[in-house]
C-alpha cells in the first residue's frame, strides 16, 4: 500500500514566502520554539556555525530606520556578491524574471513603473511589516560554501517551524546587502558575515502580496536518476 502523506509533507508543501504581515508580536513561547527547532539542523562536523540575532519592538523599528537610511544614501555593504548578472542569460535568469512577473503582477505594478517597484523592494527593509526579524551570521571557514549550506539548513528548519505553528516567514537576500549597517547596529564583530535575514510573524492573508504561491519546476528539470527506476513515472 502507498504511504499516506505525513504531517511534515503537508508542512513542507504549505510553506511559502510571506510578503505582508500583521504587526502583532508573537508569543515568547512561539519564538523560542522556532529557535529550538532551527537549532536541530544538521551541520558539517556538528560545528553549528550559525549566530542569529533577532530584533523585535523598538530595536526592530530602529534597525528598519537605519536600513532605509542606508538605502537612501546608497551605502550598500554586502558580505557576499549578488547580481542578476550572476544568473547568466538562460534558465536561472528566466526563472528570476518569472518570479518578478508573478510578484509585481499580483500587486498590480506594471514593468514600466520603476518607482512603484522600488517602493515595494524597500518594503524588505521594513521587514514587510513583520514584528520580528532574524539575521543569520556565519564565521569564515575555508571558502564559506559549506558553512553557508549549514545555515541554509538552519533557515529551512526555522521556516518550516513557523509554518507548523500557523505562522509565516520570508528569507530576504536584500537584508544582507547592508551588512555593515546591521553589524554596527547590533554590535556584531567584523569576523561574522551576514548571509541573509528572515522576517517573521503572522501573515496578513488578505493582502495581495500573499495571494499567490510560487511554483516549482518539474522533477525532470532538476533530478537525474541512476539505476533508480520508476521515480519520474510515479504520480
mmCIF file of C-alpha atoms in Angstrom:
data_model
loop_
_atom_site.group_PDB
_atom_site.id
_atom_site.type_symbol
_atom_site.label_atom_id
_atom_site.label_comp_id
_atom_site.label_asym_id
_atom_site.label_seq_id
_atom_site.Cartn_x
_atom_site.Cartn_y
_atom_site.Cartn_z
ATOM 1 C CA UNK A 1 0.000 0.000 0.000
ATOM 2 C CA UNK A 2 1.279 3.517 -0.750
ATOM 3 C CA UNK A 3 2.295 5.526 2.259
ATOM 4 C CA UNK A 4 -0.056 8.309 3.265
ATOM 5 C CA UNK A 5 1.197 11.886 3.426
ATOM 6 C CA UNK A 6 2.783 12.675 6.769
ATOM 7 C CA UNK A 7 2.343 15.984 8.624
ATOM 8 C CA UNK A 8 5.871 17.026 7.634
ATOM 9 C CA UNK A 9 4.938 16.560 3.966
ATOM 10 C CA UNK A 10 1.954 18.874 4.437
ATOM 11 C CA UNK A 11 4.128 21.440 6.227
ATOM 12 C CA UNK A 12 6.872 21.404 3.586
ATOM 13 C CA UNK A 13 4.361 21.903 0.777
ATOM 14 C CA UNK A 14 2.378 24.560 2.644
ATOM 15 C CA UNK A 15 5.382 26.799 3.307
ATOM 16 C CA UNK A 16 5.619 29.941 1.194
ATOM 17 C CA UNK A 17 7.287 33.330 1.428
ATOM 18 C CA UNK A 18 5.044 35.807 3.229
ATOM 19 C CA UNK A 19 5.292 39.336 1.872
ATOM 20 C CA UNK A 20 2.873 41.140 4.202
ATOM 21 C CA UNK A 21 2.481 40.584 7.951
ATOM 22 C CA UNK A 22 0.239 41.675 10.782
ATOM 23 C CA UNK A 23 2.233 43.792 13.276
ATOM 24 C CA UNK A 24 1.135 41.881 16.412
ATOM 25 C CA UNK A 25 4.202 40.322 18.117
ATOM 26 C CA UNK A 26 4.435 36.575 18.550
ATOM 27 C CA UNK A 27 4.497 34.971 21.966
ATOM 28 C CA UNK A 28 7.880 34.274 23.584
ATOM 29 C CA UNK A 29 6.969 30.576 23.605
ATOM 30 C CA UNK A 30 6.463 30.520 19.845
ATOM 31 C CA UNK A 31 9.707 32.364 19.125
ATOM 32 C CA UNK A 32 11.681 30.096 21.447
ATOM 33 C CA UNK A 33 10.073 27.026 19.896
ATOM 34 C CA UNK A 34 11.049 28.134 16.389
ATOM 35 C CA UNK A 35 14.613 28.822 17.503
ATOM 36 C CA UNK A 36 14.862 25.409 19.193
ATOM 37 C CA UNK A 37 13.573 23.697 16.044
ATOM 38 C CA UNK A 38 16.060 25.607 13.903
ATOM 39 C CA UNK A 39 18.866 24.643 16.295
ATOM 40 C CA UNK A 40 18.199 20.966 15.494
ATOM 41 C CA UNK A 41 19.546 21.449 11.946
ATOM 42 C CA UNK A 42 22.482 19.302 10.788
ATOM 43 C CA UNK A 43 25.876 20.876 10.159
ATOM 44 C CA UNK A 44 29.298 19.842 8.927
ATOM 45 C CA UNK A 45 31.134 18.090 11.810
ATOM 46 C CA UNK A 46 28.353 19.417 14.078
ATOM 47 C CA UNK A 47 30.018 22.843 14.060
ATOM 48 C CA UNK A 48 26.615 24.592 14.328
ATOM 49 C CA UNK A 49 28.171 27.694 12.740
ATOM 50 C CA UNK A 50 25.158 29.987 12.937
ATOM 51 C CA UNK A 51 24.934 33.115 15.062
ATOM 52 C CA UNK A 52 21.419 34.515 14.942
ATOM 53 C CA UNK A 53 20.273 37.965 16.079
ATOM 54 C CA UNK A 54 16.515 38.514 16.479
ATOM 55 C CA UNK A 55 15.061 42.030 16.584
ATOM 56 C CA UNK A 56 11.599 42.977 17.827
ATOM 57 C CA UNK A 57 9.830 46.028 19.211
ATOM 58 C CA UNK A 58 11.818 49.266 19.381
ATOM 59 C CA UNK A 59 15.004 47.527 18.221
ATOM 60 C CA UNK A 60 13.194 46.274 15.133
ATOM 61 C CA UNK A 61 11.832 49.738 14.359
ATOM 62 C CA UNK A 62 15.172 51.463 14.886
ATOM 63 C CA UNK A 63 17.039 48.987 12.695
ATOM 64 C CA UNK A 64 14.463 49.369 9.937
ATOM 65 C CA UNK A 65 15.003 53.127 10.067
ATOM 66 C CA UNK A 66 18.773 52.651 9.760
ATOM 67 C CA UNK A 67 18.375 50.246 6.834
ATOM 68 C CA UNK A 68 16.073 52.615 4.961
ATOM 69 C CA UNK A 69 18.540 55.461 5.558
ATOM 70 C CA UNK A 70 21.434 53.334 4.279
ATOM 71 C CA UNK A 71 19.413 52.527 1.177
ATOM 72 C CA UNK A 72 18.597 56.186 0.533
ATOM 73 C CA UNK A 73 22.282 57.065 0.887
ATOM 74 C CA UNK A 74 23.306 54.095 -1.297
ATOM 75 C CA UNK A 75 25.513 52.683 1.468
ATOM 76 C CA UNK A 76 25.492 49.108 0.221
ATOM 77 C CA UNK A 77 27.793 46.688 2.047
ATOM 78 C CA UNK A 78 27.178 43.068 1.089
ATOM 79 C CA UNK A 79 29.493 40.446 2.551
ATOM 80 C CA UNK A 80 28.674 38.237 -0.447
ATOM 81 C CA UNK A 81 28.230 39.288 -4.044
ATOM 82 C CA UNK A 82 24.825 39.253 -5.698
ATOM 83 C CA UNK A 83 23.674 40.496 -9.080
ATOM 84 C CA UNK A 84 21.094 39.402 -11.610
ATOM 85 C CA UNK A 85 24.042 39.200 -13.985
ATOM 86 C CA UNK A 86 25.221 36.221 -11.930
ATOM 87 C CA UNK A 87 22.262 34.225 -13.258
ATOM 88 C CA UNK A 88 23.623 34.283 -16.805
ATOM 89 C CA UNK A 89 21.245 34.589 -19.747
ATOM 90 C CA UNK A 90 19.468 31.239 -19.614
ATOM 91 C CA UNK A 91 17.357 29.097 -17.315
ATOM 92 C CA UNK A 92 18.106 30.789 -13.992
ATOM 93 C CA UNK A 93 17.565 34.314 -15.284
ATOM 94 C CA UNK A 94 14.284 33.193 -16.862
ATOM 95 C CA UNK A 95 13.124 31.851 -13.504
ATOM 96 C CA UNK A 96 14.095 35.084 -11.774
ATOM 97 C CA UNK A 97 12.132 37.074 -14.359
ATOM 98 C CA UNK A 98 9.120 34.802 -13.886
ATOM 99 C CA UNK A 99 9.387 35.358 -10.129
ATOM 100 C CA UNK A 100 9.365 39.141 -10.567
ATOM 101 C CA UNK A 101 6.466 38.989 -13.017
ATOM 102 C CA UNK A 102 4.423 36.922 -10.555
ATOM 103 C CA UNK A 103 5.077 39.224 -7.603
ATOM 104 C CA UNK A 104 4.511 42.513 -9.395
ATOM 105 C CA UNK A 105 1.573 41.104 -11.326
ATOM 106 C CA UNK A 106 -0.180 40.186 -8.067
ATOM 107 C CA UNK A 107 0.485 43.700 -6.781
ATOM 108 C CA UNK A 108 -0.752 45.331 -9.978
ATOM 109 C CA UNK A 109 2.578 47.047 -10.609
ATOM 110 C CA UNK A 110 3.488 47.256 -14.313
ATOM 111 C CA UNK A 111 7.033 46.660 -15.512
ATOM 112 C CA UNK A 112 7.258 50.308 -16.582
ATOM 113 C CA UNK A 113 6.515 51.679 -13.078
ATOM 114 C CA UNK A 114 10.031 51.675 -11.698
ATOM 115 C CA UNK A 115 9.114 53.931 -8.756
ATOM 116 C CA UNK A 116 6.440 51.526 -7.535
ATOM 117 C CA UNK A 117 8.799 48.577 -7.954
ATOM 118 C CA UNK A 118 11.478 50.330 -5.942
ATOM 119 C CA UNK A 119 8.957 51.192 -3.233
ATOM 120 C CA UNK A 120 7.953 47.545 -2.973
ATOM 121 C CA UNK A 121 11.587 46.445 -2.831
ATOM 122 C CA UNK A 122 12.155 48.843 0.063
ATOM 123 C CA UNK A 123 9.419 47.003 1.992
ATOM 124 C CA UNK A 124 12.138 44.405 2.595
ATOM 125 C CA UNK A 125 13.857 46.985 4.784
ATOM 126 C CA UNK A 126 10.695 47.398 6.841
ATOM 127 C CA UNK A 127 10.549 43.592 7.115
ATOM 128 C CA UNK A 128 7.294 43.568 5.118
ATOM 129 C CA UNK A 129 5.571 44.792 8.263
ATOM 130 C CA UNK A 130 6.640 41.753 10.312
ATOM 131 C CA UNK A 131 7.062 42.272 14.062
ATOM 132 C CA UNK A 132 10.280 40.246 14.144
ATOM 133 C CA UNK A 133 13.359 39.664 12.007
ATOM 134 C CA UNK A 134 16.239 37.222 12.404
ATOM 135 C CA UNK A 135 19.688 37.939 10.973
ATOM 136 C CA UNK A 136 21.832 34.892 10.175
ATOM 137 C CA UNK A 137 25.581 35.409 10.561
ATOM 138 C CA UNK A 138 28.355 32.966 9.678
ATOM 139 C CA UNK A 139 32.050 32.645 10.529
ATOM 140 C CA UNK A 140 34.704 32.383 7.813
ATOM 141 C CA UNK A 141 35.610 28.706 7.426
ATOM 142 C CA UNK A 142 37.518 27.995 4.226
ATOM 143 C CA UNK A 143 35.651 29.322 1.208
ATOM 144 C CA UNK A 144 32.432 29.549 3.231
ATOM 145 C CA UNK A 145 30.384 27.294 0.957
ATOM 146 C CA UNK A 146 29.835 24.504 3.473
ATOM 147 C CA UNK A 147 29.079 26.978 6.246
ATOM 148 C CA UNK A 148 26.507 28.699 4.032
ATOM 149 C CA UNK A 149 24.975 25.299 3.317
ATOM 150 C CA UNK A 150 24.704 24.611 7.057
ATOM 151 C CA UNK A 151 22.988 27.932 7.617
ATOM 152 C CA UNK A 152 20.626 27.184 4.751
ATOM 153 C CA UNK A 153 19.533 24.032 6.575
ATOM 154 C CA UNK A 154 19.110 26.047 9.791
ATOM 155 C CA UNK A 155 16.971 28.556 7.917
ATOM 156 C CA UNK A 156 14.796 25.845 6.395
ATOM 157 C CA UNK A 157 14.122 24.395 9.852
ATOM 158 C CA UNK A 158 13.281 27.908 11.019
ATOM 159 C CA UNK A 159 10.817 28.477 8.163
ATOM 160 C CA UNK A 160 9.178 25.057 8.457
ATOM 161 C CA UNK A 161 8.777 25.501 12.201
ATOM 162 C CA UNK A 162 6.965 28.772 11.554
ATOM 163 C CA UNK A 163 4.660 27.052 9.074
ATOM 164 C CA UNK A 164 3.948 24.202 11.509
ATOM 165 C CA UNK A 165 2.795 26.793 14.067
ATOM 166 C CA UNK A 166 0.488 28.573 11.627
ATOM 167 C CA UNK A 167 2.974 31.433 11.279
ATOM 168 C CA UNK A 168 4.888 32.782 8.311
ATOM 169 C CA UNK A 169 8.320 33.981 7.278
ATOM 170 C CA UNK A 170 10.353 35.122 4.316
ATOM 171 C CA UNK A 171 14.099 34.708 3.719
ATOM 172 C CA UNK A 172 15.497 38.006 2.391
ATOM 173 C CA UNK A 173 18.730 38.334 0.462
ATOM 174 C CA UNK A 174 18.210 42.099 0.411
ATOM 175 C CA UNK A 175 18.794 42.387 4.158
ATOM 176 C CA UNK A 176 22.304 41.047 3.574
ATOM 177 C CA UNK A 177 23.084 43.954 1.258
ATOM 178 C CA UNK A 178 23.504 46.297 4.248
ATOM 179 C CA UNK A 179 25.770 44.092 6.359
ATOM 180 C CA UNK A 180 27.841 46.917 7.837
ATOM 181 C CA UNK A 181 24.711 48.791 8.902
ATOM 182 C CA UNK A 182 23.293 45.689 10.568
ATOM 183 C CA UNK A 183 26.581 44.743 12.249
ATOM 184 C CA UNK A 184 27.087 48.237 13.640
ATOM 185 C CA UNK A 185 23.530 48.442 14.956
ATOM 186 C CA UNK A 186 23.603 45.001 16.583
ATOM 187 C CA UNK A 187 27.203 45.145 17.815
ATOM 188 C CA UNK A 188 28.271 42.129 15.763
ATOM 189 C CA UNK A 189 32.042 41.631 15.228
ATOM 190 C CA UNK A 190 33.510 42.034 11.757
ATOM 191 C CA UNK A 191 34.544 38.397 11.509
ATOM 192 C CA UNK A 192 30.896 37.293 11.398
ATOM 193 C CA UNK A 193 29.415 37.715 7.924
ATOM 194 C CA UNK A 194 25.737 38.375 7.280
ATOM 195 C CA UNK A 195 24.281 35.819 4.887
ATOM 196 C CA UNK A 196 20.616 36.932 4.901
ATOM 197 C CA UNK A 197 17.674 37.698 7.157
ATOM 198 C CA UNK A 198 14.256 36.205 7.825
ATOM 199 C CA UNK A 199 11.254 38.378 8.665
ATOM 200 C CA UNK A 200 8.519 36.509 10.501
ATOM 201 C CA UNK A 201 5.164 36.791 12.242
ATOM 202 C CA UNK A 202 1.501 36.258 11.379
ATOM 203 C CA UNK A 203 0.718 36.535 7.678
ATOM 204 C CA UNK A 204 -1.830 39.097 6.514
ATOM 205 C CA UNK A 205 -3.817 36.665 4.388
ATOM 206 C CA UNK A 206 -5.989 39.404 2.891
ATOM 207 C CA UNK A 207 -3.009 41.233 1.372
ATOM 208 C CA UNK A 208 -2.495 40.919 -2.419
ATOM 209 C CA UNK A 209 1.182 40.174 -1.763
ATOM 210 C CA UNK A 210 0.094 36.890 -0.139
ATOM 211 C CA UNK A 211 -2.457 35.921 -2.803
ATOM 212 C CA UNK A 212 -0.120 33.564 -4.650
ATOM 213 C CA UNK A 213 2.471 30.866 -4.099
ATOM 214 C CA UNK A 214 5.486 30.462 -6.346
ATOM 215 C CA UNK A 215 5.532 27.331 -8.457
ATOM 216 C CA UNK A 216 8.371 24.843 -8.771
ATOM 217 C CA UNK A 217 9.814 23.253 -11.888
ATOM 218 C CA UNK A 218 9.059 19.562 -12.568
ATOM 219 C CA UNK A 219 11.445 16.987 -11.112
ATOM 220 C CA UNK A 220 12.615 16.159 -14.627
ATOM 221 C CA UNK A 221 14.303 19.554 -14.793
ATOM 222 C CA UNK A 222 16.347 19.150 -11.612
ATOM 223 C CA UNK A 223 16.822 15.453 -10.835
ATOM 224 C CA UNK A 224 18.993 12.909 -12.672
ATOM 225 C CA UNK A 225 18.376 9.280 -11.675
ATOM 226 C CA UNK A 226 20.895 6.459 -11.936
ATOM 227 C CA UNK A 227 19.587 2.893 -11.623
ATOM 228 C CA UNK A 228 16.592 4.280 -9.753
ATOM 229 C CA UNK A 229 13.673 3.286 -12.000
ATOM 230 C CA UNK A 230 10.047 4.352 -11.868
ATOM 231 C CA UNK A 231 10.516 7.601 -9.969
ATOM 232 C CA UNK A 232 9.713 10.118 -12.664
ATOM 233 C CA UNK A 233 6.805 7.966 -13.852
ATOM 234 C CA UNK A 234 5.213 7.949 -10.396
ATOM 235 C CA UNK A 235 2.256 10.195 -9.703
#
